[in-house]
Short mmCIF file of C-alpha atoms in Angstrom, two decimals:
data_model
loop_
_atom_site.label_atom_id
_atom_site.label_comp_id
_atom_site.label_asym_id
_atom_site.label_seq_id
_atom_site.Cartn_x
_atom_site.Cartn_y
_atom_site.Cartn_z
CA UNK H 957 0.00 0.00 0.00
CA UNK H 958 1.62 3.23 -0.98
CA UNK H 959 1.31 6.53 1.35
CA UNK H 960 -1.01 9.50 0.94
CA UNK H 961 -0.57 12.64 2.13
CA UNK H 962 -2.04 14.71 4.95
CA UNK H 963 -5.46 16.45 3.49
CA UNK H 964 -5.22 20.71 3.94
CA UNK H 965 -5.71 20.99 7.62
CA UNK H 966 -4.83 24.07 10.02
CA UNK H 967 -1.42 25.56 9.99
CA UNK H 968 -1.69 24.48 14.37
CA UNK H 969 -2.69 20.84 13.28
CA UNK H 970 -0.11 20.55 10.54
CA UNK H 971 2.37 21.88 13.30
CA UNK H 972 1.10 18.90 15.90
CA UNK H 973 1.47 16.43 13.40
CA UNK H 974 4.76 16.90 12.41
CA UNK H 975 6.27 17.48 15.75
CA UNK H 976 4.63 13.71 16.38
CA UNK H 977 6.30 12.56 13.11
CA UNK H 978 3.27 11.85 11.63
CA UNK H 979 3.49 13.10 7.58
CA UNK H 980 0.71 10.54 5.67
CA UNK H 981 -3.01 9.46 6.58
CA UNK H 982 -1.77 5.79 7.36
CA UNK H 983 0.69 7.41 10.12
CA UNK H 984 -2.52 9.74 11.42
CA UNK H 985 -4.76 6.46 11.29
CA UNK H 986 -2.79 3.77 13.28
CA UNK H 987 -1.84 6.94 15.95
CA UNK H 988 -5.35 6.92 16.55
CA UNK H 989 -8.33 9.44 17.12
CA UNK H 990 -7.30 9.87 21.55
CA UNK H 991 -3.55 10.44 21.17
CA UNK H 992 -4.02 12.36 18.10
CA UNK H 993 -6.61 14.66 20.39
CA UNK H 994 -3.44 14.80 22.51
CA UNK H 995 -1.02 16.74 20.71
CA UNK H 996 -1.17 20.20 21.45
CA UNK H 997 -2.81 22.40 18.51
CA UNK H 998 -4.65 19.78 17.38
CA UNK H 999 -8.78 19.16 18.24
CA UNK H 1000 -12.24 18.01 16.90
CA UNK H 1001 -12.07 19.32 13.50
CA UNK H 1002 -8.53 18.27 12.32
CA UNK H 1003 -10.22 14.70 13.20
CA UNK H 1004 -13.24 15.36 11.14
CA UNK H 1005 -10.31 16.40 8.18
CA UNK H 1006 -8.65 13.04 8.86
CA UNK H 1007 -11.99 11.10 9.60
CA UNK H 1008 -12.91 12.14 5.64
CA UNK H 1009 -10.10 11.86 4.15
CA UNK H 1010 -9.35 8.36 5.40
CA UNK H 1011 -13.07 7.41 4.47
CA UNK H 1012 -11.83 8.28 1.23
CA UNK H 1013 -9.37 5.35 0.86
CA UNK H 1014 -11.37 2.82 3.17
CA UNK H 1015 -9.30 3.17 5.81
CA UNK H 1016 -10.23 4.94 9.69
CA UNK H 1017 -8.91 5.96 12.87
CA UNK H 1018 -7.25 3.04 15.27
CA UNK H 1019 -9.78 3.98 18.05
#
């Protein structure tokens, strides 16, 4: 399975993410929806972004 790339999501999120080390949609999915809520500058409606883009290619959140 090849990697896709984060949707567009707020410049805060994008920050969060990459400080976790997370840079496609497979990374964001097995981290899972709780730690994800976790990192700081990152809330409900980066996961909504995520949620829909994963939907996308079948896949969801770990929890």
């Amino acid at each position: 399975m090849s990697a896709h790339p984060l949707p567009k999501i707020s410049a805060p999120a994008s920050r969060a993410l990459a400080g976790a080390g997370i840079t496609t949609l497979e990374q964001a999915a097995a981290y899972g929806q709780a730690a994800l809520l976790q990192l700081h500058g990152f809330g409900p409606q980066g996961i909504g972004i995520l949620r829909e883009a994963l939907a996308g290619l079948g896949l969801e959140l770990a929890d």
